Amino acid sequence: MLTIKLGDITKEKVDAIVNAANTGLRGGGGVDGAIHHAAGPSVMEECGKIGGCPTGQAVITGAGKLKAKKIIHTVGPVWRGGGKREPELLKAAYENSFLLAKKNGVKSIAFPAISTGVYGYPLEEATRIALAAGINFEAEFDEIRYICFSERDLGVYTGIREELRKKRTEGP
Ligand code: AR6
């Protein structure tokens, strides 16, 4: 099942939530700041021990005080105009999050809109990559949940899901 909802990812009750982190795993603003604030210091301690995560890769920690059981920290690309392998790296961030989730027995997972905040990735293009990755992994999870932080994002996500569904039923 692939669901899209408006909300705050720190409140989601799923096996794992995904964090839009930076390569140093040092925390920051946006969803990263919100997750660390809500989870408490144990998660930052674990991140410190891991030490870092290259762009497009993912690492996993406990979830501290959150309702979720695990946090998967992935690093999306900074948007630099689209010619610096941004689409490939964003796709890798989603795929490696799914692969790490599977490896850790995660059956339900929630994603924020990785790279579309501070990192400046254009929302519609990022959403196509996010949802296409989800469709590829849909059969391997009980639920893949996309958490939109604004009505605008919610509109884009639902519109693109329809577009991708139509494409699938119409065939190539
Ligand atoms: N729940 C769900 N989505 C949220 C929340 C929340 N509580 N808070 C923000 N968002 P961003 P990035 C949305 O900037 O672009 C950090 O400093 C937000 O509206 O958090 O990947 C890291 O440390 C947007 O749609 O992540 C990195 O340095 C989406 O989450 C850098 O920012 C992603 O925005 C990563 O930048």
mmCIF file with all atom_site columns, C-alpha atoms and ligand atoms in Angstrom:
data_model
loop_
_atom_site.group_PDB
_atom_site.id
_atom_site.type_symbol
_atom_site.label_atom_id
_atom_site.label_alt_id
_atom_site.label_comp_id
_atom_site.label_asym_id
_atom_site.label_entity_id
_atom_site.label_seq_id
_atom_site.pdbx_PDB_ins_code
_atom_site.Cartn_x
_atom_site.Cartn_y
_atom_site.Cartn_z
_atom_site.occupancy
_atom_site.B_iso_or_equiv
_atom_site.pdbx_formal_charge
_atom_site.auth_seq_id
_atom_site.auth_comp_id
_atom_site.auth_asym_id
_atom_site.auth_atom_id
_atom_site.pdbx_PDB_model_num
ATOM   1   C CA  . MET A 1 1   ? 0.000  0.000  0.000   1.00 0.00 ? 1   MET A CA  1
ATOM   2   C CA  . LEU A 1 2   ? 1.244  3.430  -0.955  1.00 0.00 ? 2   LEU A CA  1
ATOM   3   C CA  . THR A 1 3   ? -0.269 6.308  1.015   1.00 0.00 ? 3   THR A CA  1
ATOM   4   C CA  . ILE A 1 4   ? 0.150  10.076 0.933   1.00 0.00 ? 4   ILE A CA  1
ATOM   5   C CA  . LYS A 1 5   ? -0.799 12.251 3.882   1.00 0.00 ? 5   LYS A CA  1
ATOM   6   C CA  . LEU A 1 6   ? -0.378 15.711 5.312   1.00 0.00 ? 6   LEU A CA  1
ATOM   7   C CA  . GLY A 1 7   ? 1.479  15.651 8.613   1.00 0.00 ? 7   GLY A CA  1
ATOM   8   C CA  . ASP A 1 8   ? 4.532  15.799 10.812  1.00 0.00 ? 8   ASP A CA  1
ATOM   9   C CA  . ILE A 1 9   ? 6.757  12.767 10.256  1.00 0.00 ? 9   ILE A CA  1
ATOM   10  C CA  . THR A 1 10  ? 7.956  12.768 13.881  1.00 0.00 ? 10  THR A CA  1
ATOM   11  C CA  . LYS A 1 11  ? 4.432  11.670 14.899  1.00 0.00 ? 11  LYS A CA  1
ATOM   12  C CA  . GLU A 1 12  ? 4.108  8.733  12.516  1.00 0.00 ? 12  GLU A CA  1
ATOM   13  C CA  . LYS A 1 13  ? 3.637  5.276  13.990  1.00 0.00 ? 13  LYS A CA  1
ATOM   14  C CA  . VAL A 1 14  ? 5.488  3.080  11.534  1.00 0.00 ? 14  VAL A CA  1
ATOM   15  C CA  . ASP A 1 15  ? 8.392  0.642  11.768  1.00 0.00 ? 15  ASP A CA  1
ATOM   16  C CA  . ALA A 1 16  ? 10.751 3.270  10.349  1.00 0.00 ? 16  ALA A CA  1
ATOM   17  C CA  . ILE A 1 17  ? 10.708 6.926  9.417   1.00 0.00 ? 17  ILE A CA  1
ATOM   18  C CA  . VAL A 1 18  ? 13.242 8.315  6.970   1.00 0.00 ? 18  VAL A CA  1
ATOM   19  C CA  . ASN A 1 19  ? 15.268 11.412 7.777   1.00 0.00 ? 19  ASN A CA  1
ATOM   20  C CA  . ALA A 1 20  ? 16.567 13.870 5.144   1.00 0.00 ? 20  ALA A CA  1
ATOM   21  C CA  . ALA A 1 21  ? 20.029 14.183 6.701   1.00 0.00 ? 21  ALA A CA  1
ATOM   22  C CA  . ASN A 1 22  ? 23.374 15.662 5.644   1.00 0.00 ? 22  ASN A CA  1
ATOM   23  C CA  . THR A 1 23  ? 26.593 13.775 4.888   1.00 0.00 ? 23  THR A CA  1
ATOM   24  C CA  . GLY A 1 24  ? 28.014 14.539 8.333   1.00 0.00 ? 24  GLY A CA  1
ATOM   25  C CA  . LEU A 1 25  ? 24.867 13.239 10.105  1.00 0.00 ? 25  LEU A CA  1
ATOM   26  C CA  . ARG A 1 26  ? 25.263 16.285 12.302  1.00 0.00 ? 26  ARG A CA  1
ATOM   27  C CA  . GLY A 1 27  ? 21.615 17.315 12.404  1.00 0.00 ? 27  GLY A CA  1
ATOM   28  C CA  . GLY A 1 28  ? 20.394 20.620 11.102  1.00 0.00 ? 28  GLY A CA  1
ATOM   29  C CA  . GLY A 1 29  ? 17.148 22.401 10.319  1.00 0.00 ? 29  GLY A CA  1
ATOM   30  C CA  . GLY A 1 30  ? 14.041 21.209 8.520   1.00 0.00 ? 30  GLY A CA  1
ATOM   31  C CA  . VAL A 1 31  ? 12.861 17.664 9.021   1.00 0.00 ? 31  VAL A CA  1
ATOM   32  C CA  . ASP A 1 32  ? 16.295 16.620 10.332  1.00 0.00 ? 32  ASP A CA  1
ATOM   33  C CA  . GLY A 1 33  ? 16.082 19.166 13.157  1.00 0.00 ? 33  GLY A CA  1
ATOM   34  C CA  . ALA A 1 34  ? 12.493 18.191 13.953  1.00 0.00 ? 34  ALA A CA  1
ATOM   35  C CA  . ILE A 1 35  ? 13.346 14.471 14.110  1.00 0.00 ? 35  ILE A CA  1
ATOM   36  C CA  . HIS A 1 36  ? 16.364 14.919 16.395  1.00 0.00 ? 36  HIS A CA  1
ATOM   37  C CA  . HIS A 1 37  ? 14.449 17.332 18.610  1.00 0.00 ? 37  HIS A CA  1
ATOM   38  C CA  . ALA A 1 38  ? 11.560 14.891 19.018  1.00 0.00 ? 38  ALA A CA  1
ATOM   39  C CA  . ALA A 1 39  ? 13.700 11.738 19.300  1.00 0.00 ? 39  ALA A CA  1
ATOM   40  C CA  . GLY A 1 40  ? 16.113 13.058 21.928  1.00 0.00 ? 40  GLY A CA  1
ATOM   41  C CA  . PRO A 1 41  ? 19.924 12.818 22.229  1.00 0.00 ? 41  PRO A CA  1
ATOM   42  C CA  . SER A 1 42  ? 20.321 9.041  21.862  1.00 0.00 ? 42  SER A CA  1
ATOM   43  C CA  . VAL A 1 43  ? 19.820 9.280  18.090  1.00 0.00 ? 43  VAL A CA  1
ATOM   44  C CA  . MET A 1 44  ? 22.506 11.972 17.681  1.00 0.00 ? 44  MET A CA  1
ATOM   45  C CA  . GLU A 1 45  ? 24.838 9.815  19.762  1.00 0.00 ? 45  GLU A CA  1
ATOM   46  C CA  . GLU A 1 46  ? 24.310 6.897  17.392  1.00 0.00 ? 46  GLU A CA  1
ATOM   47  C CA  . CYS A 1 47  ? 24.778 9.182  14.376  1.00 0.00 ? 47  CYS A CA  1
ATOM   48  C CA  . GLY A 1 48  ? 28.049 10.395 15.862  1.00 0.00 ? 48  GLY A CA  1
ATOM   49  C CA  . LYS A 1 49  ? 29.279 6.808  16.179  1.00 0.00 ? 49  LYS A CA  1
ATOM   50  C CA  . ILE A 1 50  ? 28.354 6.060  12.557  1.00 0.00 ? 50  ILE A CA  1
ATOM   51  C CA  . GLY A 1 51  ? 30.223 9.216  11.587  1.00 0.00 ? 51  GLY A CA  1
ATOM   52  C CA  . GLY A 1 52  ? 28.668 10.107 8.241   1.00 0.00 ? 52  GLY A CA  1
ATOM   53  C CA  . CYS A 1 53  ? 26.768 9.007  5.149   1.00 0.00 ? 53  CYS A CA  1
ATOM   54  C CA  . PRO A 1 54  ? 27.603 9.754  1.506   1.00 0.00 ? 54  PRO A CA  1
ATOM   55  C CA  . THR A 1 55  ? 24.961 11.384 -0.704  1.00 0.00 ? 55  THR A CA  1
ATOM   56  C CA  . GLY A 1 56  ? 22.564 8.746  -2.058  1.00 0.00 ? 56  GLY A CA  1
ATOM   57  C CA  . GLN A 1 57  ? 23.335 6.251  0.720   1.00 0.00 ? 57  GLN A CA  1
ATOM   58  C CA  . ALA A 1 58  ? 21.450 5.433  3.949   1.00 0.00 ? 58  ALA A CA  1
ATOM   59  C CA  . VAL A 1 59  ? 22.186 4.389  7.540   1.00 0.00 ? 59  VAL A CA  1
ATOM   60  C CA  . ILE A 1 60  ? 19.905 3.198  10.341  1.00 0.00 ? 60  ILE A CA  1
ATOM   61  C CA  . THR A 1 61  ? 19.589 4.061  14.053  1.00 0.00 ? 61  THR A CA  1
ATOM   62  C CA  . GLY A 1 62  ? 17.113 3.567  16.857  1.00 0.00 ? 62  GLY A CA  1
ATOM   63  C CA  . ALA A 1 63  ? 14.331 6.106  17.179  1.00 0.00 ? 63  ALA A CA  1
ATOM   64  C CA  . GLY A 1 64  ? 14.725 7.388  20.750  1.00 0.00 ? 64  GLY A CA  1
ATOM   65  C CA  . LYS A 1 65  ? 11.452 8.794  22.046  1.00 0.00 ? 65  LYS A CA  1
ATOM   66  C CA  . LEU A 1 66  ? 9.583  8.541  18.749  1.00 0.00 ? 66  LEU A CA  1
ATOM   67  C CA  . LYS A 1 67  ? 6.660  6.181  18.129  1.00 0.00 ? 67  LYS A CA  1
ATOM   68  C CA  . ALA A 1 68  ? 8.547  4.743  15.174  1.00 0.00 ? 68  ALA A CA  1
ATOM   69  C CA  . LYS A 1 69  ? 10.989 1.905  15.954  1.00 0.00 ? 69  LYS A CA  1
ATOM   70  C CA  . LYS A 1 70  ? 13.835 2.954  13.661  1.00 0.00 ? 70  LYS A CA  1
ATOM   71  C CA  . ILE A 1 71  ? 15.144 5.971  11.812  1.00 0.00 ? 71  ILE A CA  1
ATOM   72  C CA  . ILE A 1 72  ? 16.730 5.574  8.402   1.00 0.00 ? 72  ILE A CA  1
ATOM   73  C CA  . HIS A 1 73  ? 18.949 8.564  7.679   1.00 0.00 ? 73  HIS A CA  1
ATOM   74  C CA  . THR A 1 74  ? 19.516 9.196  4.010   1.00 0.00 ? 74  THR A CA  1
ATOM   75  C CA  . VAL A 1 75  ? 21.207 12.068 2.225   1.00 0.00 ? 75  VAL A CA  1
ATOM   76  C CA  . GLY A 1 76  ? 19.595 13.527 -0.863  1.00 0.00 ? 76  GLY A CA  1
ATOM   77  C CA  . PRO A 1 77  ? 21.527 15.673 -3.341  1.00 0.00 ? 77  PRO A CA  1
ATOM   78  C CA  . VAL A 1 78  ? 21.760 19.446 -3.215  1.00 0.00 ? 78  VAL A CA  1
ATOM   79  C CA  . TRP A 1 79  ? 20.066 20.792 -6.381  1.00 0.00 ? 79  TRP A CA  1
ATOM   80  C CA  . ARG A 1 80  ? 22.689 22.426 -8.590  1.00 0.00 ? 80  ARG A CA  1
ATOM   81  C CA  . GLY A 1 81  ? 20.656 22.820 -11.764 1.00 0.00 ? 81  GLY A CA  1
ATOM   82  C CA  . GLY A 1 82  ? 20.147 19.134 -12.600 1.00 0.00 ? 82  GLY A CA  1
ATOM   83  C CA  . GLY A 1 83  ? 23.407 18.386 -14.384 1.00 0.00 ? 83  GLY A CA  1
ATOM   84  C CA  . LYS A 1 84  ? 25.294 17.053 -11.376 1.00 0.00 ? 84  LYS A CA  1
ATOM   85  C CA  . ARG A 1 85  ? 23.683 13.584 -11.212 1.00 0.00 ? 85  ARG A CA  1
ATOM   86  C CA  . GLU A 1 86  ? 20.924 14.931 -8.960  1.00 0.00 ? 86  GLU A CA  1
ATOM   87  C CA  . PRO A 1 87  ? 18.150 12.625 -10.320 1.00 0.00 ? 87  PRO A CA  1
ATOM   88  C CA  . GLU A 1 88  ? 20.370 9.545  -10.028 1.00 0.00 ? 88  GLU A CA  1
ATOM   89  C CA  . LEU A 1 89  ? 21.415 10.475 -6.482  1.00 0.00 ? 89  LEU A CA  1
ATOM   90  C CA  . LEU A 1 90  ? 17.869 11.194 -5.326  1.00 0.00 ? 90  LEU A CA  1
ATOM   91  C CA  . LYS A 1 91  ? 16.712 7.854  -6.762  1.00 0.00 ? 91  LYS A CA  1
ATOM   92  C CA  . ALA A 1 92  ? 19.595 6.155  -4.948  1.00 0.00 ? 92  ALA A CA  1
ATOM   93  C CA  . ALA A 1 93  ? 18.617 7.834  -1.653  1.00 0.00 ? 93  ALA A CA  1
ATOM   94  C CA  . TYR A 1 94  ? 15.101 6.358  -1.912  1.00 0.00 ? 94  TYR A CA  1
ATOM   95  C CA  . GLU A 1 95  ? 16.238 2.943  -3.143  1.00 0.00 ? 95  GLU A CA  1
ATOM   96  C CA  . ASN A 1 96  ? 18.968 2.547  -0.543  1.00 0.00 ? 96  ASN A CA  1
ATOM   97  C CA  . SER A 1 97  ? 16.478 3.531  2.169   1.00 0.00 ? 97  SER A CA  1
ATOM   98  C CA  . PHE A 1 98  ? 14.111 0.808  0.970   1.00 0.00 ? 98  PHE A CA  1
ATOM   99  C CA  . LEU A 1 99  ? 16.918 -1.772 0.775   1.00 0.00 ? 99  LEU A CA  1
ATOM   100 C CA  . LEU A 1 100 ? 18.174 -0.954 4.274   1.00 0.00 ? 100 LEU A CA  1
ATOM   101 C CA  . ALA A 1 101 ? 14.597 -1.074 5.577   1.00 0.00 ? 101 ALA A CA  1
ATOM   102 C CA  . LYS A 1 102 ? 14.066 -4.537 4.077   1.00 0.00 ? 102 LYS A CA  1
ATOM   103 C CA  . LYS A 1 103 ? 17.330 -5.767 5.554   1.00 0.00 ? 103 LYS A CA  1
ATOM   104 C CA  . ASN A 1 104 ? 16.133 -4.668 9.000   1.00 0.00 ? 104 ASN A CA  1
ATOM   105 C CA  . GLY A 1 105 ? 12.705 -6.263 8.812   1.00 0.00 ? 105 GLY A CA  1
ATOM   106 C CA  . VAL A 1 106 ? 10.867 -2.958 8.377   1.00 0.00 ? 106 VAL A CA  1
ATOM   107 C CA  . LYS A 1 107 ? 7.356  -3.494 6.969   1.00 0.00 ? 107 LYS A CA  1
ATOM   108 C CA  . SER A 1 108 ? 5.995  0.050  7.218   1.00 0.00 ? 108 SER A CA  1
ATOM   109 C CA  . ILE A 1 109 ? 8.014  3.130  6.325   1.00 0.00 ? 109 ILE A CA  1
ATOM   110 C CA  . ALA A 1 110 ? 7.350  6.882  6.107   1.00 0.00 ? 110 ALA A CA  1
ATOM   111 C CA  . PHE A 1 111 ? 9.272  9.348  3.928   1.00 0.00 ? 111 PHE A CA  1
ATOM   112 C CA  . PRO A 1 112 ? 9.508  13.134 3.910   1.00 0.00 ? 112 PRO A CA  1
ATOM   113 C CA  . ALA A 1 113 ? 10.044 14.980 0.602   1.00 0.00 ? 113 ALA A CA  1
ATOM   114 C CA  . ILE A 1 114 ? 13.814 14.438 0.549   1.00 0.00 ? 114 ILE A CA  1
ATOM   115 C CA  . SER A 1 115 ? 15.950 17.280 -0.912  1.00 0.00 ? 115 SER A CA  1
ATOM   116 C CA  . THR A 1 116 ? 12.962 19.559 -1.619  1.00 0.00 ? 116 THR A CA  1
ATOM   117 C CA  . GLY A 1 117 ? 13.543 21.950 1.295   1.00 0.00 ? 117 GLY A CA  1
ATOM   118 C CA  . VAL A 1 118 ? 16.941 23.492 2.057   1.00 0.00 ? 118 VAL A CA  1
ATOM   119 C CA  . TYR A 1 119 ? 18.540 21.404 -0.733  1.00 0.00 ? 119 TYR A CA  1
ATOM   120 C CA  . GLY A 1 120 ? 16.295 23.080 -3.327  1.00 0.00 ? 120 GLY A CA  1
ATOM   121 C CA  . TYR A 1 121 ? 15.290 20.120 -5.530  1.00 0.00 ? 121 TYR A CA  1
ATOM   122 C CA  . PRO A 1 122 ? 12.276 21.110 -7.683  1.00 0.00 ? 122 PRO A CA  1
ATOM   123 C CA  . LEU A 1 123 ? 9.240  19.539 -6.037  1.00 0.00 ? 123 LEU A CA  1
ATOM   124 C CA  . GLU A 1 124 ? 7.511  17.959 -9.053  1.00 0.00 ? 124 GLU A CA  1
ATOM   125 C CA  . GLU A 1 125 ? 10.655 16.289 -10.343 1.00 0.00 ? 125 GLU A CA  1
ATOM   126 C CA  . ALA A 1 126 ? 11.581 15.050 -6.876  1.00 0.00 ? 126 ALA A CA  1
ATOM   127 C CA  . THR A 1 127 ? 8.057  13.716 -6.339  1.00 0.00 ? 127 THR A CA  1
ATOM   128 C CA  . ARG A 1 128 ? 8.180  11.684 -9.571  1.00 0.00 ? 128 ARG A CA  1
ATOM   129 C CA  . ILE A 1 129 ? 11.401 10.038 -8.369  1.00 0.00 ? 129 ILE A CA  1
ATOM   130 C CA  . ALA A 1 130 ? 10.026 9.463  -4.849  1.00 0.00 ? 130 ALA A CA  1
ATOM   131 C CA  . LEU A 1 131 ? 6.795  7.839  -6.053  1.00 0.00 ? 131 LEU A CA  1
ATOM   132 C CA  . ALA A 1 132 ? 8.397  5.794  -8.842  1.00 0.00 ? 132 ALA A CA  1
ATOM   133 C CA  . ALA A 1 133 ? 10.767 4.282  -6.262  1.00 0.00 ? 133 ALA A CA  1
ATOM   134 C CA  . GLY A 1 134 ? 7.814  3.547  -3.971  1.00 0.00 ? 134 GLY A CA  1
ATOM   135 C CA  . ILE A 1 135 ? 5.884  1.832  -6.759  1.00 0.00 ? 135 ILE A CA  1
ATOM   136 C CA  . ASN A 1 136 ? 8.905  -0.411 -7.413  1.00 0.00 ? 136 ASN A CA  1
ATOM   137 C CA  . PHE A 1 137 ? 9.085  -1.478 -3.767  1.00 0.00 ? 137 PHE A CA  1
ATOM   138 C CA  . GLU A 1 138 ? 5.348  -1.469 -3.028  1.00 0.00 ? 138 GLU A CA  1
ATOM   139 C CA  . ALA A 1 139 ? 4.958  -5.252 -3.025  1.00 0.00 ? 139 ALA A CA  1
ATOM   140 C CA  . GLU A 1 140 ? 7.740  -5.674 -0.462  1.00 0.00 ? 140 GLU A CA  1
ATOM   141 C CA  . PHE A 1 141 ? 6.192  -3.517 2.286   1.00 0.00 ? 141 PHE A CA  1
ATOM   142 C CA  . ASP A 1 142 ? 2.858  -3.444 4.102   1.00 0.00 ? 142 ASP A CA  1
ATOM   143 C CA  . GLU A 1 143 ? 2.800  0.331  3.785   1.00 0.00 ? 143 GLU A CA  1
ATOM   144 C CA  . ILE A 1 144 ? 4.901  3.047  2.202   1.00 0.00 ? 144 ILE A CA  1
ATOM   145 C CA  . ARG A 1 145 ? 3.723  6.417  3.502   1.00 0.00 ? 145 ARG A CA  1
ATOM   146 C CA  . TYR A 1 146 ? 4.700  9.801  2.054   1.00 0.00 ? 146 TYR A CA  1
ATOM   147 C CA  . ILE A 1 147 ? 4.375  12.626 4.551   1.00 0.00 ? 147 ILE A CA  1
ATOM   148 C CA  . CYS A 1 148 ? 3.697  16.035 3.043   1.00 0.00 ? 148 CYS A CA  1
ATOM   149 C CA  . PHE A 1 149 ? 4.406  19.030 5.209   1.00 0.00 ? 149 PHE A CA  1
ATOM   150 C CA  . SER A 1 150 ? 2.186  21.467 3.272   1.00 0.00 ? 150 SER A CA  1
ATOM   151 C CA  . GLU A 1 151 ? -1.083 21.431 1.305   1.00 0.00 ? 151 GLU A CA  1
ATOM   152 C CA  . ARG A 1 152 ? 0.922  22.381 -1.782  1.00 0.00 ? 152 ARG A CA  1
ATOM   153 C CA  . ASP A 1 153 ? 3.155  19.328 -1.449  1.00 0.00 ? 153 ASP A CA  1
ATOM   154 C CA  . LEU A 1 154 ? 0.099  17.140 -0.835  1.00 0.00 ? 154 LEU A CA  1
ATOM   155 C CA  . GLY A 1 155 ? -1.489 18.396 -4.066  1.00 0.00 ? 155 GLY A CA  1
ATOM   156 C CA  . VAL A 1 156 ? 1.669  17.685 -6.063  1.00 0.00 ? 156 VAL A CA  1
ATOM   157 C CA  . TYR A 1 157 ? 2.090  14.190 -4.579  1.00 0.00 ? 157 TYR A CA  1
ATOM   158 C CA  . THR A 1 158 ? -1.518 13.137 -5.193  1.00 0.00 ? 158 THR A CA  1
ATOM   159 C CA  . GLY A 1 159 ? -1.490 14.575 -8.730  1.00 0.00 ? 159 GLY A CA  1
ATOM   160 C CA  . ILE A 1 160 ? 1.711  12.766 -9.684  1.00 0.00 ? 160 ILE A CA  1
ATOM   161 C CA  . ARG A 1 161 ? 0.517  9.488  -8.151  1.00 0.00 ? 161 ARG A CA  1
ATOM   162 C CA  . GLU A 1 162 ? -2.531 9.658  -10.447 1.00 0.00 ? 162 GLU A CA  1
ATOM   163 C CA  . GLU A 1 163 ? -0.303 10.422 -13.419 1.00 0.00 ? 163 GLU A CA  1
ATOM   164 C CA  . LEU A 1 164 ? 1.970  7.446  -12.680 1.00 0.00 ? 164 LEU A CA  1
ATOM   165 C CA  . ARG A 1 165 ? -1.000 5.107  -12.086 1.00 0.00 ? 165 ARG A CA  1
ATOM   166 C CA  . LYS A 1 166 ? -2.543 6.071  -15.427 1.00 0.00 ? 166 LYS A CA  1
ATOM   167 C CA  . LYS A 1 167 ? 0.750  5.441  -17.183 1.00 0.00 ? 167 LYS A CA  1
ATOM   168 C CA  . ARG A 1 168 ? 0.936  2.000  -15.602 1.00 0.00 ? 168 ARG A CA  1
ATOM   169 C CA  . THR A 1 169 ? -2.588 0.964  -16.668 1.00 0.00 ? 169 THR A CA  1
ATOM   170 C CA  . GLU A 1 170 ? -2.138 2.359  -20.175 1.00 0.00 ? 170 GLU A CA  1
ATOM   171 C CA  . GLY A 1 171 ? 1.166  0.537  -20.584 1.00 0.00 ? 171 GLY A CA  1
ATOM   172 C CA  . PRO A 1 172 ? 4.192  1.752  -22.540 1.00 0.00 ? 172 PRO A CA  1
HETATM 173 N N1  . AR6 B 2 .   ? 7.593  16.327 8.912   1.00 0.00 ? 1   AR6 B N1  1
HETATM 174 C C1  . AR6 B 2 .   ? 7.554  16.109 7.577   1.00 0.00 ? 1   AR6 B C1  1
HETATM 175 N N2  . AR6 B 2 .   ? 8.162  16.886 6.673   1.00 0.00 ? 1   AR6 B N2  1
HETATM 176 C C2  . AR6 B 2 .   ? 8.856  17.936 7.138   1.00 0.00 ? 1   AR6 B C2  1
HETATM 177 C C3  . AR6 B 2 .   ? 8.974  18.243 8.514   1.00 0.00 ? 1   AR6 B C3  1
HETATM 178 C C4  . AR6 B 2 .   ? 8.294  17.376 9.415   1.00 0.00 ? 1   AR6 B C4  1
HETATM 179 N N3  . AR6 B 2 .   ? 8.329  17.569 10.740  1.00 0.00 ? 1   AR6 B N3  1
HETATM 180 N N4  . AR6 B 2 .   ? 9.739  19.361 8.649   1.00 0.00 ? 1   AR6 B N4  1
HETATM 181 C C5  . AR6 B 2 .   ? 10.083 19.750 7.413   1.00 0.00 ? 1   AR6 B C5  1
HETATM 182 N N5  . AR6 B 2 .   ? 9.556  18.905 6.489   1.00 0.00 ? 1   AR6 B N5  1
HETATM 183 P P1  . AR6 B 2 .   ? 14.486 19.711 4.458   1.00 0.00 ? 1   AR6 B P1  1
HETATM 184 P P2  . AR6 B 2 .   ? 16.438 18.695 2.488   1.00 0.00 ? 1   AR6 B P2  1
HETATM 185 C C6  . AR6 B 2 .   ? 9.662  18.911 5.019   1.00 0.00 ? 1   AR6 B C6  1
HETATM 186 O O1  . AR6 B 2 .   ? 14.972 21.103 4.259   1.00 0.00 ? 1   AR6 B O1  1
HETATM 187 O O2  . AR6 B 2 .   ? 15.946 19.620 1.439   1.00 0.00 ? 1   AR6 B O2  1
HETATM 188 C C7  . AR6 B 2 .   ? 18.724 19.888 6.998   1.00 0.00 ? 1   AR6 B C7  1
HETATM 189 O O3  . AR6 B 2 .   ? 19.305 20.973 7.657   1.00 0.00 ? 1   AR6 B O3  1
HETATM 190 C C8  . AR6 B 2 .   ? 10.022 20.198 4.339   1.00 0.00 ? 1   AR6 B C8  1
HETATM 191 O O4  . AR6 B 2 .   ? 8.895  21.061 4.263   1.00 0.00 ? 1   AR6 B O4  1
HETATM 192 O O5  . AR6 B 2 .   ? 14.212 19.258 5.825   1.00 0.00 ? 1   AR6 B O5  1
HETATM 193 O O6  . AR6 B 2 .   ? 16.699 17.259 2.129   1.00 0.00 ? 1   AR6 B O6  1
HETATM 194 C C9  . AR6 B 2 .   ? 19.632 18.670 6.936   1.00 0.00 ? 1   AR6 B C9  1
HETATM 195 O O7  . AR6 B 2 .   ? 20.501 18.603 8.046   1.00 0.00 ? 1   AR6 B O7  1
HETATM 196 C C10 . AR6 B 2 .   ? 10.424 19.678 2.976   1.00 0.00 ? 1   AR6 B C10 1
HETATM 197 O O8  . AR6 B 2 .   ? 9.267  19.415 2.200   1.00 0.00 ? 1   AR6 B O8  1
HETATM 198 O O9  . AR6 B 2 .   ? 15.495 18.632 3.802   1.00 0.00 ? 1   AR6 B O9  1
HETATM 199 C C11 . AR6 B 2 .   ? 20.381 18.891 5.670   1.00 0.00 ? 1   AR6 B C11 1
HETATM 200 O O10 . AR6 B 2 .   ? 21.519 19.706 5.867   1.00 0.00 ? 1   AR6 B O10 1
HETATM 201 C C12 . AR6 B 2 .   ? 11.097 18.339 3.291   1.00 0.00 ? 1   AR6 B C12 1
HETATM 202 O O11 . AR6 B 2 .   ? 10.723 18.046 4.648   1.00 0.00 ? 1   AR6 B O11 1
HETATM 203 C C13 . AR6 B 2 .   ? 19.380 19.595 4.781   1.00 0.00 ? 1   AR6 B C13 1
HETATM 204 O O12 . AR6 B 2 .   ? 18.476 20.248 5.660   1.00 0.00 ? 1   AR6 B O12 1
HETATM 205 C C14 . AR6 B 2 .   ? 12.609 18.327 3.197   1.00 0.00 ? 1   AR6 B C14 1
HETATM 206 O O13 . AR6 B 2 .   ? 13.156 19.577 3.593   1.00 0.00 ? 1   AR6 B O13 1
HETATM 207 C C15 . AR6 B 2 .   ? 18.595 18.633 3.929   1.00 0.00 ? 1   AR6 B C15 1
HETATM 208 O O14 . AR6 B 2 .   ? 17.776 19.340 3.054   1.00 0.00 ? 1   AR6 B O14 1
#
